[in-house]
Each structure stands twice: as structure tokens, then as C-alpha cells.
């Protein structure tokens, strides 16, 4: 076993909570200790609960108050400005891994909606579902019952990536490599395989060599830092972190940065955090604004301008096998994801990645 494997073993299996990491390591110009310092300054749940609630700000568009009518009009105005704008292609195909080992922070929601928004705006986008739960596949309306060829076959059996890719029927230009329940066992099966950390990377490179280029490949990670996530981080050059504007939002972030650094230093020197999106922002609480401010202060280059509001429409869409981009394109959530996707695309075209 090579030294690299040993190191990754340590990262994956032992998940050291306090392993020393070189200071310049986060690749963000921000030492993780600063993040830890800041954790202390974020109000804890009991202190904040209720206290920060100010006036009602509608986060969705289906209540019939005058304020809401304004919101609908404003949404439509933004929609007209934003839609129809073709997004520029990136200088090179971009592979972004959407990671955060916390569950329920909006990884899957962000992956599918950013991907759909990009595809609706003229880009060719592949979503790779790397979570055994297959939520991204579900949200894209992609068949992923047990017999369907899936990313499991790619990782474990070496099936070509393009053999498992399916088109998304609701959005042109959007494709998905689905996850089936088999993937739950892959974490263990991968351990004994050759080049177990780079199997996804090899599959993506092989697909590109057949002339099948996607403008964007977004990889939806499971909420853990195991071999599936390591495969995603080796395959990508960029990490895209969704952060939920909630209590304990930054908890675990330094652990994530440490793991990114381990993969960067031993397996994938190009890997860096390029993009952070604040999700489930609740305009009624001071806490959401505080979390957003803290994150922006530490990652000024990476955080996207728009925050995604909490929106019922966003959470309803997956049960219809759709993204919110088609389920309710004028909702606040859809507009926010469209704007986020546009900013990512603009950065990509300007080479600011
Ligand atoms: P993860 O993939 O990180 O586990 P998900 O994307 O599945 O997180 O989101 C967790 C839950 O939060 C899901 O039920 C999802 O529908 C909901 N959710 C995500 N983003 C929003 C949002 N902006 N507004 C309302 N609900 C949301
Ligand atoms: Mg998920």
C-alpha cells in the first residue's frame, strides 16, 4: 500500500477530528482556525430562538397579500431579465463536486437546480449522483430502480460512464448518471479495488476522450467523507459547498476543509473550494443574516452573491420528479438558483475559477 493510500485511509477511516493541517493549506487564504474562532461567535440555538424573529418577509409567492403581489411582480421582472440569457460556456469543461458532510444542507437541491438552470440556459450539463439514496436521480425524474445501470457499475465494474447516463426528460441538455441502492455497498467494495480513489476520475476522463464533452459536471456527494466522496474530490477540480443558514452551519466545515486539503496534497493538486452557496436563508431571522455575514467575511471570493431563500416550492418539486426550475420557474427559489447558476457560469467564462 502506498503512502498516499495510507494517508487517505487515515482521512477516510479515522476521520481525525484534530489532525494538524499546514496553515496555508485550506487553499482559501483562510486558516481553518479562523473558522473555528468564528464558530464561537455564532449565537447558539436557545439564545436565538424566537428572539431574532422580526417582521414577516414572504419567501414564496402563493399567498395573496399586497406584499406578495409585489414579490410576484418583482420575481417576474427578474425572471424576464434572467431568462433567455444564454449562459457563456466555460473555458474548459468544469467538474464540480458538491460536498458538505452534513446532511440536509441542500447539496442535492443545489446540484439539481443549478444543473437544470444551466441546461435551460444553453449549457450541456451532467449530474453524477454519488449518494446511495439517489435523491438527485429522483429529483431529475431519472429511473433508478435496482436493475438500472448506474454509477455503481461505473465505480465497481468499470462500466463506461456514458453507458449509464440518461437524459432528463424535463430539461434539454441535462443528463444524469443515476445512483441505485447498490451504491450503498460500494463504499466497502471499493476498498479492495485497484486505484480505488480515482475510479470516477478515470471514468470521466475516458468519457471526455470519446469526444463527449459536458460544459459542467456536477457531482452530488453523500453526507459523509468516505471513499465515494474521495472519488468525487479526485475527479473534480472544484469543490462547491452549500451552507445552510442555520444553527451550527459552520460546524464540520473545518473538518471538510481538512479533508479537501488531504485530497489536494496527496491525490489531486488542482482541487480547491471555488464556490459557496448560502441556502435555506430565512429573511425573518437575524440568525440567517448573521451566518451569511460570517461566511461572506471568511470566503469573500467563493460565496455567490445570491442566497437561496427557504421556499416551499423548492422542497415540493422533487416529489414530482422535477427540479423547481420547471416545477415553478417564477418562484423565489427558482429565481435564486437561476441567478446562482448564472454567476457560476460567468465566473467560468471569465476563467475566475
Ligand atoms: P442534502 O443533499 O445536503 O442532504 P437536500 O438538498 O436533500 O440536502 O435538502 C434537505 C431538505 O431540505 C430537503 O427536504 C429539501 O427539499 C429541503 N430544502 C433544500 N433547500 C430548500 C429551500 N431552499 N427551501 C426549502 N426547503 C429546502
Ligand atoms: Mg443529498
Tab-separated table of C-alpha atoms in Angstrom, residues 72-280:
chain	number	residue	atom	x	y	z
A	72	UNK	CA	-44.556	38.178	-7.672
A	73	UNK	CA	-44.128	41.245	-9.861
A	74	UNK	CA	-40.523	41.581	-8.763
A	75	UNK	CA	-39.914	37.897	-9.409
A	76	UNK	CA	-41.366	38.173	-12.883
A	77	UNK	CA	-39.250	41.200	-13.607
A	78	UNK	CA	-36.116	39.361	-12.529
A	79	UNK	CA	-37.206	36.302	-14.453
A	80	UNK	CA	-37.588	38.296	-17.648
A	81	UNK	CA	-34.152	39.796	-17.099
A	82	UNK	CA	-32.559	36.457	-16.392
A	83	UNK	CA	-34.227	34.013	-18.725
A	84	UNK	CA	-33.392	33.906	-22.303
A	85	UNK	CA	-29.882	34.940	-21.417
A	86	UNK	CA	-27.719	32.139	-22.754
A	87	UNK	CA	-25.010	31.352	-20.228
A	88	UNK	CA	-21.469	31.516	-21.561
A	89	UNK	CA	-19.553	28.270	-21.872
A	90	UNK	CA	-16.620	27.734	-19.521
A	91	UNK	CA	-13.106	27.945	-20.945
A	92	UNK	CA	-12.761	24.228	-20.227
A	93	UNK	CA	-15.239	21.623	-19.071
A	94	UNK	CA	-15.702	22.193	-15.317
A	95	UNK	CA	-16.097	19.337	-12.867
A	96	UNK	CA	-17.520	20.474	-9.539
A	97	UNK	CA	-18.087	18.263	-6.559
A	98	UNK	CA	-20.949	19.407	-4.363
A	99	UNK	CA	-19.864	18.441	-0.888
A	100	UNK	CA	-20.614	19.026	2.767
A	101	UNK	CA	-20.602	16.077	5.098
A	102	UNK	CA	-23.585	17.477	6.953
A	103	UNK	CA	-26.843	16.015	5.733
A	104	UNK	CA	-29.798	18.176	4.832
A	105	UNK	CA	-27.850	21.328	3.971
A	106	UNK	CA	-29.079	21.477	0.388
A	107	UNK	CA	-26.398	19.571	-1.538
A	108	UNK	CA	-28.821	17.626	-3.700
A	109	UNK	CA	-31.237	20.524	-4.117
A	110	UNK	CA	-28.373	22.778	-5.162
A	111	UNK	CA	-26.867	20.220	-7.538
A	112	UNK	CA	-30.059	19.524	-9.466
A	113	UNK	CA	-31.334	23.089	-9.599
A	114	UNK	CA	-28.047	24.700	-10.593
A	115	UNK	CA	-27.612	21.962	-13.202
A	116	UNK	CA	-31.145	22.470	-14.549
A	117	UNK	CA	-30.745	26.251	-14.650
A	118	UNK	CA	-27.503	25.913	-16.593
A	119	UNK	CA	-29.033	23.462	-19.057
A	120	UNK	CA	-32.085	25.707	-19.536
A	121	UNK	CA	-29.644	28.482	-20.352
A	122	UNK	CA	-27.977	26.551	-23.131
A	123	UNK	CA	-25.186	24.608	-21.436
A	124	UNK	CA	-24.691	20.850	-21.573
A	125	UNK	CA	-24.681	19.512	-18.042
A	126	UNK	CA	-24.192	16.121	-16.414
A	127	UNK	CA	-25.244	15.373	-12.852
A	128	UNK	CA	-23.464	12.418	-11.296
A	129	UNK	CA	-25.472	11.049	-8.392
A	130	UNK	CA	-22.988	9.666	-5.895
A	131	UNK	CA	-25.374	9.318	-2.965
A	132	UNK	CA	-26.791	5.805	-2.461
A	133	UNK	CA	-30.100	7.427	-1.553
A	134	UNK	CA	-30.421	8.544	-5.163
A	135	UNK	CA	-32.173	11.791	-4.314
A	136	UNK	CA	-30.648	13.664	-7.240
A	137	UNK	CA	-31.821	10.924	-9.625
A	138	UNK	CA	-35.324	11.173	-8.153
A	139	UNK	CA	-35.383	14.955	-8.406
A	140	UNK	CA	-34.393	14.758	-12.071
A	141	UNK	CA	-37.106	12.190	-12.792
A	142	UNK	CA	-34.483	9.565	-13.698
A	143	UNK	CA	-35.310	5.891	-13.347
A	144	UNK	CA	-33.021	4.395	-10.721
A	145	UNK	CA	-34.577	1.153	-9.548
A	146	UNK	CA	-32.182	-1.628	-8.652
A	147	UNK	CA	-31.688	-3.070	-12.172
A	148	UNK	CA	-30.888	0.208	-13.907
A	149	UNK	CA	-27.230	0.608	-14.993
A	150	UNK	CA	-25.844	3.159	-12.576
A	151	UNK	CA	-22.794	4.894	-11.209
A	152	UNK	CA	-22.224	1.785	-9.078
A	153	UNK	CA	-21.396	-0.172	-12.244
A	154	UNK	CA	-19.025	2.586	-13.305
A	155	UNK	CA	-17.176	2.635	-9.983
A	156	UNK	CA	-17.102	-1.042	-9.150
A	157	UNK	CA	-17.222	-2.836	-12.520
A	158	UNK	CA	-15.577	-0.252	-14.741
A	159	UNK	CA	-18.645	0.198	-16.977
A	160	UNK	CA	-18.137	3.251	-19.261
A	161	UNK	CA	-19.786	6.354	-17.793
A	162	UNK	CA	-21.741	7.080	-20.970
A	163	UNK	CA	-23.368	3.638	-20.780
A	164	UNK	CA	-25.236	4.641	-17.629
A	165	UNK	CA	-26.049	8.271	-18.460
A	166	UNK	CA	-29.731	9.039	-19.067
A	167	UNK	CA	-31.245	12.248	-20.449
A	168	UNK	CA	-33.503	14.249	-18.154
A	169	UNK	CA	-36.876	14.405	-19.893
A	170	UNK	CA	-37.983	17.756	-18.495
A	171	UNK	CA	-34.878	19.789	-19.389
A	172	UNK	CA	-32.957	19.622	-22.682
A	173	UNK	CA	-29.204	19.433	-22.329
A	174	UNK	CA	-29.392	17.931	-18.854
A	175	UNK	CA	-28.153	14.388	-18.201
A	176	UNK	CA	-27.793	12.195	-15.146
A	177	UNK	CA	-25.714	9.203	-14.133
A	178	UNK	CA	-28.107	7.731	-11.568
A	179	UNK	CA	-27.411	6.094	-8.225
A	180	UNK	CA	-29.166	2.903	-7.248
A	181	UNK	CA	-29.315	1.291	-3.859
A	182	UNK	CA	-26.293	-0.884	-4.854
A	183	UNK	CA	-24.136	2.140	-4.244
A	184	UNK	CA	-24.621	1.684	-0.511
A	185	UNK	CA	-22.248	-1.295	-0.701
A	186	UNK	CA	-19.714	0.433	-2.942
A	187	UNK	CA	-18.034	2.219	-0.056
A	188	UNK	CA	-16.891	-1.214	1.184
A	189	UNK	CA	-16.409	-2.899	-2.187
A	190	UNK	CA	-14.144	-0.091	-3.357
A	191	UNK	CA	-11.685	-0.674	-0.533
A	192	UNK	CA	-10.168	-3.745	-2.169
A	193	UNK	CA	-10.127	-2.387	-5.730
A	194	UNK	CA	-7.132	-1.026	-7.639
A	195	UNK	CA	-6.906	2.772	-7.720
A	196	UNK	CA	-9.993	2.929	-5.603
A	197	UNK	CA	-9.794	6.705	-5.085
A	198	UNK	CA	-9.585	7.577	-8.769
A	199	UNK	CA	-12.151	5.325	-10.409
A	200	UNK	CA	-14.649	8.105	-11.042
A	201	UNK	CA	-11.938	10.394	-12.367
A	202	UNK	CA	-10.807	7.745	-14.854
A	203	UNK	CA	-14.396	7.209	-15.993
A	204	UNK	CA	-14.916	10.937	-16.591
A	205	UNK	CA	-11.641	11.289	-18.479
A	206	UNK	CA	-12.466	8.233	-20.608
A	207	UNK	CA	-15.885	9.697	-21.442
A	208	UNK	CA	-14.304	13.011	-22.466
A	209	UNK	CA	-11.842	11.149	-24.696
A	210	UNK	CA	-14.712	9.738	-26.735
A	211	UNK	CA	-15.483	13.345	-27.680
A	212	UNK	CA	-18.409	13.577	-25.306
A	213	UNK	CA	-17.776	16.852	-23.526
A	214	UNK	CA	-20.099	18.382	-20.983
A	215	UNK	CA	-19.773	22.062	-20.129
A	216	UNK	CA	-20.396	21.230	-16.484
A	217	UNK	CA	-20.299	18.022	-14.497
A	218	UNK	CA	-21.808	18.362	-11.022
A	219	UNK	CA	-21.267	15.520	-8.587
A	220	UNK	CA	-23.782	15.160	-5.762
A	221	UNK	CA	-21.986	13.679	-2.741
A	222	UNK	CA	-23.350	11.642	0.152
A	223	UNK	CA	-23.265	13.236	3.605
A	224	UNK	CA	-20.019	11.572	4.641
A	225	UNK	CA	-16.320	11.775	3.922
A	226	UNK	CA	-15.836	8.171	2.794
A	227	UNK	CA	-14.437	6.714	-0.415
A	228	UNK	CA	-17.373	7.893	-2.527
A	229	UNK	CA	-16.698	11.491	-1.554
A	230	UNK	CA	-12.945	10.955	-2.023
A	231	UNK	CA	-13.682	9.674	-5.551
A	232	UNK	CA	-15.717	12.818	-6.199
A	233	UNK	CA	-12.907	15.025	-4.925
A	234	UNK	CA	-10.296	13.263	-7.035
A	235	UNK	CA	-12.497	13.552	-10.125
A	236	UNK	CA	-13.195	17.273	-9.714
A	237	UNK	CA	-11.054	20.369	-9.758
A	238	UNK	CA	-13.560	22.408	-7.790
A	239	UNK	CA	-15.481	21.911	-4.593
A	240	UNK	CA	-18.852	23.631	-4.371
A	241	UNK	CA	-20.082	23.855	-0.785
A	242	UNK	CA	-23.702	24.633	0.050
A	243	UNK	CA	-24.023	26.077	3.541
A	244	UNK	CA	-27.367	26.160	5.289
A	245	UNK	CA	-28.092	29.458	7.051
A	246	UNK	CA	-28.976	27.718	10.310
A	247	UNK	CA	-27.653	26.931	13.734
A	248	UNK	CA	-24.325	25.110	13.668
A	249	UNK	CA	-23.976	25.913	9.975
A	250	UNK	CA	-20.211	26.119	10.174
A	251	UNK	CA	-19.817	23.088	12.352
A	252	UNK	CA	-17.968	20.470	10.412
A	253	UNK	CA	-16.702	22.994	7.892
A	254	UNK	CA	-13.143	22.817	9.213
A	255	UNK	CA	-13.318	19.016	9.016
A	256	UNK	CA	-14.443	19.305	5.408
A	257	UNK	CA	-11.605	21.746	4.627
A	258	UNK	CA	-9.091	19.361	6.222
A	259	UNK	CA	-10.292	16.532	4.045
A	260	UNK	CA	-10.187	18.674	0.931
A	261	UNK	CA	-6.627	19.567	1.868
A	262	UNK	CA	-5.677	15.908	2.338
A	263	UNK	CA	-7.031	15.024	-1.078
A	264	UNK	CA	-5.390	18.107	-2.592
A	265	UNK	CA	-1.972	17.392	-1.186
A	266	UNK	CA	-1.901	13.663	-1.895
A	267	UNK	CA	-4.206	12.876	-4.752
A	268	UNK	CA	-5.401	15.927	-6.670
A	269	UNK	CA	-3.254	19.088	-6.560
A	270	UNK	CA	-5.799	21.060	-8.589
A	271	UNK	CA	-8.598	20.654	-6.073
A	272	UNK	CA	-9.851	23.834	-4.430
A	273	UNK	CA	-13.013	25.349	-2.997
A	274	UNK	CA	-14.255	27.604	-5.778
A	275	UNK	CA	-17.882	28.184	-4.874
A	276	UNK	CA	-20.036	28.514	-1.775
A	277	UNK	CA	-23.801	28.989	-1.851
A	278	UNK	CA	-25.833	30.041	1.162
A	279	UNK	CA	-29.055	28.049	1.198
A	280	UNK	CA	-32.347	27.986	3.082
